[in-house]
CSV table of N, CA and C in Angstrom, one decimal:
chain,number,residue,atom,x,y,z
A,26,MET,N,109.5,98.5,150.1
A,26,MET,CA,108.9,98.3,148.8
A,26,MET,C,109.3,99.4,147.8
A,27,ASN,N,109.6,99.1,146.6
A,27,ASN,CA,110.0,100.1,145.6
A,27,ASN,C,108.7,100.8,145.1
A,28,SER,N,108.7,102.1,145.2
A,28,SER,CA,107.6,102.8,144.7
A,28,SER,C,107.5,103.1,143.2
A,29,ILE,N,108.6,102.8,142.5
A,29,ILE,CA,108.7,102.9,141.1
A,29,ILE,C,108.1,101.7,140.4
A,30,PRO,N,107.1,101.8,139.6
A,30,PRO,CA,106.6,100.6,138.9
A,30,PRO,C,107.6,100.2,137.8
A,31,LEU,N,107.5,98.9,137.4
A,31,LEU,CA,108.3,98.4,136.3
A,31,LEU,C,107.9,99.1,135.0
A,32,ILE,N,108.8,99.9,134.4
A,32,ILE,CA,108.6,100.6,133.2
A,32,ILE,C,109.6,100.2,132.2
A,33,LYS,N,109.2,99.8,131.0
A,33,LYS,CA,110.1,99.3,130.0
A,33,LYS,C,109.9,100.1,128.7
A,34,LEU,N,111.0,100.4,128.0
A,34,LEU,CA,110.9,101.1,126.7
A,34,LEU,C,110.4,100.1,125.7
A,35,LYS,N,109.3,100.4,125.0
A,35,LYS,CA,108.7,99.6,124.0
A,35,LYS,C,109.1,100.0,122.6
A,36,SER,N,109.1,101.3,122.3
A,36,SER,CA,109.4,101.7,121.0
A,36,SER,C,109.8,103.2,120.9
A,37,ILE,N,110.5,103.6,119.9
A,37,ILE,CA,110.8,105.0,119.5
A,37,ILE,C,109.9,105.3,118.4
A,38,VAL,N,109.1,106.3,118.5
A,38,VAL,CA,108.1,106.7,117.5
A,38,VAL,C,108.6,107.9,116.7
A,39,LEU,N,108.6,107.7,115.4
A,39,LEU,CA,109.0,108.8,114.5
A,39,LEU,C,107.7,109.3,113.7
A,40,ASP,N,107.5,110.6,113.8
A,40,ASP,CA,106.4,111.2,113.0
A,40,ASP,C,106.9,111.3,111.5
A,41,CYS,N,106.0,111.1,110.6
A,41,CYS,CA,106.4,111.2,109.2
A,41,CYS,C,105.1,111.4,108.3
A,42,PRO,N,105.3,111.8,107.1
A,42,PRO,CA,104.1,112.0,106.2
A,42,PRO,C,103.6,110.7,105.6
A,43,ASP,N,104.5,109.7,105.5
A,43,ASP,CA,104.2,108.4,104.9
A,43,ASP,C,104.8,107.2,105.6
A,44,ILE,N,104.0,106.6,106.4
A,44,ILE,CA,104.6,105.5,107.3
A,44,ILE,C,105.1,104.3,106.5
A,45,GLN,N,104.5,104.0,105.3
A,45,GLN,CA,105.0,102.9,104.5
A,45,GLN,C,106.4,103.2,103.9
A,46,ALA,N,106.6,104.4,103.4
A,46,ALA,CA,107.8,104.8,102.8
A,46,ALA,C,109.0,104.8,103.8
A,47,LEU,N,108.7,105.4,104.9
A,47,LEU,CA,109.8,105.6,105.9
A,47,LEU,C,110.1,104.2,106.6
A,48,SER,N,109.1,103.4,106.9
A,48,SER,CA,109.3,102.1,107.5
A,48,SER,C,110.1,101.2,106.5
A,49,ASP,N,109.7,101.3,105.2
A,49,ASP,CA,110.4,100.5,104.2
A,49,ASP,C,111.9,100.9,104.2
A,50,PHE,N,112.3,102.2,104.3
A,50,PHE,CA,113.7,102.6,104.4
A,50,PHE,C,114.4,101.9,105.5
A,51,TYR,N,113.8,102.0,106.7
A,51,TYR,CA,114.4,101.4,107.9
A,51,TYR,C,114.5,99.8,107.8
A,52,ILE,N,113.5,99.2,107.2
A,52,ILE,CA,113.5,97.8,107.0
A,52,ILE,C,114.7,97.4,106.1
A,53,ARG,N,114.8,98.1,105.0
A,53,ARG,CA,115.9,97.8,104.1
A,53,ARG,C,117.3,98.1,104.8
A,54,MET,N,117.4,99.2,105.5
A,54,MET,CA,118.7,99.5,106.1
A,54,MET,C,119.1,98.5,107.2
A,55,LEU,N,118.1,98.1,108.0
A,55,LEU,CA,118.4,97.3,109.2
A,55,LEU,C,118.1,95.9,109.1
A,56,GLY,N,117.4,95.5,108.0
A,56,GLY,CA,117.0,94.0,107.9
A,56,GLY,C,116.0,93.6,108.9
A,57,TRP,N,115.2,94.6,109.4
A,57,TRP,CA,114.1,94.3,110.3
A,57,TRP,C,112.8,93.9,109.6
A,58,GLU,N,111.7,93.7,110.3
A,58,GLU,CA,110.5,93.3,109.7
A,58,GLU,C,109.3,94.1,110.3
A,59,LYS,N,108.2,94.2,109.5
A,59,LYS,CA,107.0,94.9,110.0
A,59,LYS,C,106.5,94.0,111.1
A,60,ASP,N,106.0,94.7,112.2
A,60,ASP,CA,105.4,94.0,113.3
A,60,ASP,C,103.9,94.3,113.5
A,61,PHE,N,103.5,95.5,113.3
A,61,PHE,CA,102.2,95.9,113.6
A,61,PHE,C,101.8,97.1,112.8
A,62,VAL,N,100.6,97.0,112.2
A,62,VAL,CA,100.0,98.2,111.5
A,62,VAL,C,98.6,98.5,112.0
A,63,GLU,N,98.4,99.8,112.2
A,63,GLU,CA,97.1,100.2,112.7
A,63,GLU,C,96.4,101.1,111.7
A,64,GLU,N,95.5,100.6,110.9
A,64,GLU,CA,94.7,101.4,110.0
A,64,GLU,C,95.4,102.5,109.2
A,65,GLY,N,96.7,102.3,108.8
A,65,GLY,CA,97.4,103.2,108.0
A,65,GLY,C,98.0,104.4,108.7
A,66,ASP,N,97.7,104.6,110.0
A,66,ASP,CA,98.3,105.7,110.7
A,66,ASP,C,99.4,105.4,111.6
A,67,PHE,N,99.7,104.1,111.9
A,67,PHE,CA,100.7,103.7,112.8
A,67,PHE,C,101.3,102.4,112.4
A,68,LEU,N,102.6,102.2,112.4
A,68,LEU,CA,103.2,101.0,112.0
A,68,LEU,C,104.5,100.8,112.8
A,69,ASP,N,104.8,99.6,113.3
A,69,ASP,CA,106.1,99.5,113.9
A,69,ASP,C,106.9,98.3,113.3
A,70,ILE,N,108.2,98.4,113.4
A,70,ILE,CA,109.1,97.4,112.9
A,70,ILE,C,109.9,96.9,114.1
A,71,ARG,N,110.4,95.6,113.9
A,71,ARG,CA,111.2,95.1,115.0
A,71,ARG,C,112.4,94.3,114.4
A,72,SER,N,113.4,94.2,115.2
A,72,SER,CA,114.5,93.3,114.9
A,72,SER,C,114.1,91.9,115.1
A,73,PRO,N,114.6,91.0,114.2
A,73,PRO,CA,114.3,89.6,114.4
A,73,PRO,C,114.8,89.1,115.8
A,74,SER,N,115.8,89.8,116.4
A,74,SER,CA,116.3,89.3,117.7
A,74,SER,C,115.5,90.0,118.9
A,75,GLY,N,114.5,90.8,118.6
A,75,GLY,CA,113.7,91.4,119.6
A,75,GLY,C,114.2,92.7,120.0
A,76,GLY,N,113.8,93.2,121.2
A,76,GLY,CA,114.3,94.5,121.7
A,76,GLY,C,113.3,95.6,121.4
A,77,VAL,N,113.8,96.8,121.5
A,77,VAL,CA,113.0,98.0,121.3
A,77,VAL,C,112.6,98.1,119.8
A,78,LYS,N,111.4,98.5,119.6
A,78,LYS,CA,110.9,98.7,118.2
A,78,LYS,C,111.1,100.1,117.7
A,79,ILE,N,111.0,100.3,116.4
A,79,ILE,CA,110.9,101.7,115.9
A,79,ILE,C,109.5,101.7,115.3
A,80,ALA,N,108.7,102.8,115.7
A,80,ALA,CA,107.4,102.9,115.2
A,80,ALA,C,107.3,104.2,114.4
A,81,PHE,N,106.3,104.2,113.5
A,81,PHE,CA,106.1,105.3,112.6
A,81,PHE,C,104.6,105.7,112.7
A,82,GLN,N,104.4,107.0,112.8
A,82,GLN,CA,103.1,107.6,113.0
A,82,GLN,C,102.9,108.7,111.9
A,83,THR,N,101.7,108.5,111.2
A,83,THR,CA,101.4,109.5,110.2
A,83,THR,C,101.1,110.9,110.8
A,84,ASN,N,101.8,111.9,110.3
A,84,ASN,CA,101.6,113.3,110.7
A,84,ASN,C,101.5,114.1,109.4
A,85,THR,N,100.3,114.4,109.0
A,85,THR,CA,100.2,115.1,107.7
A,85,THR,C,100.8,116.5,107.7
A,86,ASP,N,101.0,117.1,108.9
A,86,ASP,CA,101.6,118.4,109.1
A,86,ASP,C,103.1,118.3,109.4
A,87,TYR,N,103.7,117.1,109.2
A,87,TYR,CA,105.1,116.9,109.5
A,87,TYR,C,106.0,117.9,108.8
A,88,VAL,N,106.9,118.5,109.6
A,88,VAL,CA,108.0,119.4,109.2
A,88,VAL,C,109.3,118.8,109.5
A,89,PRO,N,110.2,118.5,108.6
A,89,PRO,CA,111.5,117.9,108.9
A,89,PRO,C,112.3,118.8,109.8
A,90,PRO,N,113.1,118.2,110.7
A,90,PRO,CA,114.0,119.0,111.5
A,90,PRO,C,115.2,119.5,110.7
A,91,VAL,N,115.8,120.6,111.1
A,91,VAL,CA,117.0,121.1,110.5
A,91,VAL,C,118.1,120.7,111.3
A,92,TRP,N,119.1,120.0,110.7
A,92,TRP,CA,120.3,119.6,111.4
A,92,TRP,C,121.6,120.0,110.7
A,93,PRO,N,122.6,120.6,111.4
A,93,PRO,CA,122.5,121.0,112.8
A,93,PRO,C,121.4,122.1,113.1
A,94,GLU,N,121.1,122.2,114.3
A,94,GLU,CA,120.0,123.1,114.7
A,94,GLU,C,120.3,124.5,114.3
A,95,GLN,N,119.2,125.2,113.9
A,95,GLN,CA,119.3,126.6,113.6
A,95,GLN,C,118.2,127.3,114.3
A,96,ALA,N,118.5,128.5,114.9
A,96,ALA,CA,117.5,129.3,115.6
A,96,ALA,C,116.3,129.6,114.6
A,97,GLY,N,115.1,129.3,115.1
A,97,GLY,CA,113.9,129.6,114.4
A,97,GLY,C,113.4,128.5,113.4
A,98,ALA,N,114.3,127.5,113.3
A,98,ALA,CA,113.9,126.4,112.4
A,98,ALA,C,113.4,125.2,113.2
A,99,GLN,N,112.7,124.3,112.6
A,99,GLN,CA,112.2,123.1,113.3
A,99,GLN,C,113.3,122.3,113.9
A,100,GLN,N,113.2,122.0,115.2
A,100,GLN,CA,114.3,121.4,115.9
A,100,GLN,C,114.0,119.9,116.0
A,101,GLN,N,115.1,119.1,116.1
A,101,GLN,CA,114.9,117.6,116.2
A,101,GLN,C,114.4,117.3,117.6
A,102,MET,N,113.5,116.3,117.6
A,102,MET,CA,113.0,115.9,118.9
A,102,MET,C,113.9,114.9,119.6
A,103,LEU,N,114.6,114.1,118.8
A,103,LEU,CA,115.5,113.1,119.2
A,103,LEU,C,116.3,112.6,118.0
A,104,HIS,N,117.3,111.8,118.3
A,104,HIS,CA,117.9,111.0,117.2
A,104,HIS,C,118.2,109.6,117.7
A,105,ILE,N,118.4,108.7,116.8
A,105,ILE,CA,118.6,107.3,117.2
A,105,ILE,C,120.1,107.0,116.9
A,106,ASP,N,120.8,106.3,117.8
A,106,ASP,CA,122.1,105.8,117.6
A,106,ASP,C,122.1,104.3,117.4
A,107,PHE,N,122.7,103.9,116.2
A,107,PHE,CA,122.8,102.5,115.9
A,107,PHE,C,124.3,102.2,116.1
A,108,THR,N,124.6,101.0,116.7
A,108,THR,CA,126.0,100.6,116.9
A,108,THR,C,126.5,99.7,115.8
A,109,VAL,N,127.7,99.8,115.5
A,109,VAL,CA,128.5,99.0,114.6
A,109,VAL,C,129.7,98.5,115.4
A,110,GLN,N,130.4,97.5,114.9
A,110,GLN,CA,131.5,96.9,115.7
A,110,GLN,C,132.8,97.5,115.4
A,111,SER,N,133.0,98.2,114.3
A,111,SER,CA,134.3,98.8,114.0
A,111,SER,C,134.2,100.0,113.1
A,112,LYS,N,135.3,100.7,113.0
A,112,LYS,CA,135.3,101.9,112.0
A,112,LYS,C,135.1,101.4,110.6
A,113,ASP,N,135.6,100.2,110.3
A,113,ASP,CA,135.4,99.7,108.9
A,113,ASP,C,133.9,99.4,108.7
A,114,ASP,N,133.2,98.8,109.8
A,114,ASP,CA,131.8,98.5,109.7
A,114,ASP,C,131.0,99.8,109.6
A,115,MET,N,131.5,100.9,110.2
A,115,MET,CA,130.8,102.2,110.2
A,115,MET,C,130.8,102.7,108.7
A,116,GLU,N,132.0,102.6,108.1
A,116,GLU,CA,132.1,103.0,106.6
A,116,GLU,C,131.1,102.2,105.8
A,117,ARG,N,131.1,100.9,106.0
A,117,ARG,CA,130.2,100.0,105.3
A,117,ARG,C,128.7,100.4,105.6
A,118,ALA,N,128.4,100.7,106.8
A,118,ALA,CA,127.0,101.0,107.2
A,118,ALA,C,126.6,102.3,106.6
A,119,VAL,N,127.5,103.3,106.5
A,119,VAL,CA,127.2,104.6,105.8
A,119,VAL,C,126.9,104.3,104.4
A,120,LYS,N,127.7,103.6,103.7
A,120,LYS,CA,127.5,103.3,102.3
A,120,LYS,C,126.1,102.6,102.1
A,121,HIS,N,125.9,101.6,102.9
A,121,HIS,CA,124.6,100.8,102.9
A,121,HIS,C,123.4,101.8,103.1
A,122,ALA,N,123.5,102.6,104.1
A,122,ALA,CA,122.4,103.5,104.4
A,122,ALA,C,122.1,104.5,103.3
A,123,ILE,N,123.2,105.0,102.6
A,123,ILE,CA,123.0,105.8,101.5
A,123,ILE,C,122.3,105.1,100.3
A,124,SER,N,122.7,103.8,100.1
A,124,SER,CA,122.1,103.0,99.1
A,124,SER,C,120.6,102.8,99.3
A,125,CYS,N,120.2,102.9,100.6
A,125,CYS,CA,118.8,102.7,101.0
A,125,CYS,C,118.0,104.0,100.9
A,126,GLY,N,118.7,105.1,100.8
A,126,GLY,CA,118.0,106.4,100.7
A,126,GLY,C,118.4,107.4,101.7
A,127,ALA,N,119.3,107.1,102.6
A,127,ALA,CA,119.8,108.1,103.6
A,127,ALA,C,120.8,109.1,103.0
A,128,THR,N,121.1,110.2,103.6
A,128,THR,CA,122.2,111.0,103.2
A,128,THR,C,123.1,111.2,104.4
A,129,LYS,N,124.4,111.4,104.1
A,129,LYS,CA,125.3,111.7,105.2
A,129,LYS,C,125.2,113.2,105.4
A,130,ALA,N,125.1,113.6,106.7
A,130,ALA,CA,125.0,115.0,107.1
A,130,ALA,C,126.2,115.7,106.7
A,131,ASP,N,126.0,117.0,106.2
A,131,ASP,CA,127.2,117.8,105.7
A,131,ASP,C,128.1,118.1,106.9
A,132,THR,N,127.5,118.3,108.1
A,132,THR,CA,128.3,118.6,109.3
A,132,THR,C,128.5,117.4,110.1
A,133,GLN,N,129.8,117.1,110.4
A,133,GLN,CA,130.1,116.0,111.3
A,133,GLN,C,131.0,116.5,112.4
A,134,TYR,N,130.7,116.1,113.6
A,134,TYR,CA,131.5,116.7,114.7
A,134,TYR,C,132.5,115.8,115.3
A,135,SER,N,132.6,114.6,114.9
A,135,SER,CA,133.6,113.7,115.4
A,135,SER,C,133.8,112.5,114.4
A,136,ASP,N,135.0,111.9,114.5
A,136,ASP,CA,135.2,110.7,113.7
A,136,ASP,C,134.8,109.4,114.5
A,137,GLU,N,134.2,109.6,115.7
A,137,GLU,CA,133.8,108.5,116.6
A,137,GLU,C,132.4,108.1,116.2
A,138,TRP,N,131.6,108.9,115.5
A,138,TRP,CA,130.3,108.6,115.0
A,138,TRP,C,130.1,109.3,113.7
A,139,THR,N,129.1,108.8,113.0
A,139,THR,CA,128.7,109.5,111.7
A,139,THR,C,127.2,109.8,111.8
A,140,VAL,N,126.9,111.1,111.5
A,140,VAL,CA,125.5,111.5,111.5
A,140,VAL,C,124.9,111.4,110.1
A,141,MET,N,123.8,110.7,110.1
A,141,MET,CA,123.1,110.5,108.8
A,141,MET,C,121.7,111.1,108.9
A,142,ILE,N,121.0,111.3,107.8
A,142,ILE,CA,119.7,111.8,107.7
A,142,ILE,C,118.8,110.9,107.0
A,143,ASP,N,117.7,110.5,107.6
A,143,ASP,CA,116.8,109.5,106.9
A,143,ASP,C,116.0,110.3,105.8
A,144,PRO,N,115.3,109.6,105.0
A,144,PRO,CA,114.6,110.2,103.8
A,144,PRO,C,113.6,111.4,104.2
A,145,VAL,N,113.1,111.4,105.4
A,145,VAL,CA,112.2,112.5,105.7
A,145,VAL,C,112.9,113.5,106.7
A,146,GLY,N,114.2,113.4,106.9
A,146,GLY,CA,114.9,114.4,107.7
A,146,GLY,C,115.3,114.1,109.1
A,147,HIS,N,114.9,112.9,109.6
A,147,HIS,CA,115.3,112.5,111.0
A,147,HIS,C,116.8,112.2,111.0
A,148,PRO,N,117.5,112.8,111.9
A,148,PRO,CA,118.9,112.4,112.0
A,148,PRO,C,119.1,111.1,112.8
A,149,PHE,N,120.1,110.4,112.4
A,149,PHE,CA,120.5,109.2,113.2
A,149,PHE,C,122.0,109.0,113.1
A,150,CYS,N,122.6,108.2,114.0
A,150,CYS,CA,124.0,108.1,114.0
A,150,CYS,C,124.4,106.6,113.9
A,151,PHE,N,125.6,106.4,113.3
A,151,PHE,CA,126.3,105.1,113.5
A,151,PHE,C,127.4,105.4,114.4
A,152,VAL,N,127.5,104.5,115.5
A,152,VAL,CA,128.5,104.7,116.5
A,152,VAL,C,129.2,103.3,116.7
A,153,VAL,N,130.6,103.4,116.8
A,153,VAL,CA,131.3,102.1,117.1
A,153,VAL,C,131.0,101.7,118.6
A,154,ASP,N,130.6,100.5,118.8
A,154,ASP,CA,130.3,100.0,120.1
A,154,ASP,C,131.5,99.4,120.7
C-alpha cells in the first residue's frame, strides 16, 4: 500500500494589496474568469478549461519583490511560467501583457523565455512549450 496520500495542486496564491486590481490584470491577460471570492480578502480565478487556479490574498503589508534578486531586498517567493506555442506567440504575449499592465523586466537571461513583472511586482515568464 502506498503511504503517500493523493495530493493535488489546487492553486498558486499571490499576496497583494488589492485582490480586485491584480485579479483583473490576470483575467485580462489570460482570458480567465473569477471563480471564488471570500469576503474581500481572497479571490481565485480559473481557466475555462480547468486546471490549477491562481488565487489572490489581501496582504496590507505587502512588499513587492525585487527582481533580479538583490541582497537585503524583498526576495521573490516564486514565479509563474506561462507557456506559448512559438517565439512569435511569445512576442505577441509580451505585447499583450504590457497592454494589460505588465512590464518587461529590464534584465533578461535567455531568449528561450521572457521575464515579465505584474502590476504589483510579481515576476512571471512566457516560455515556448
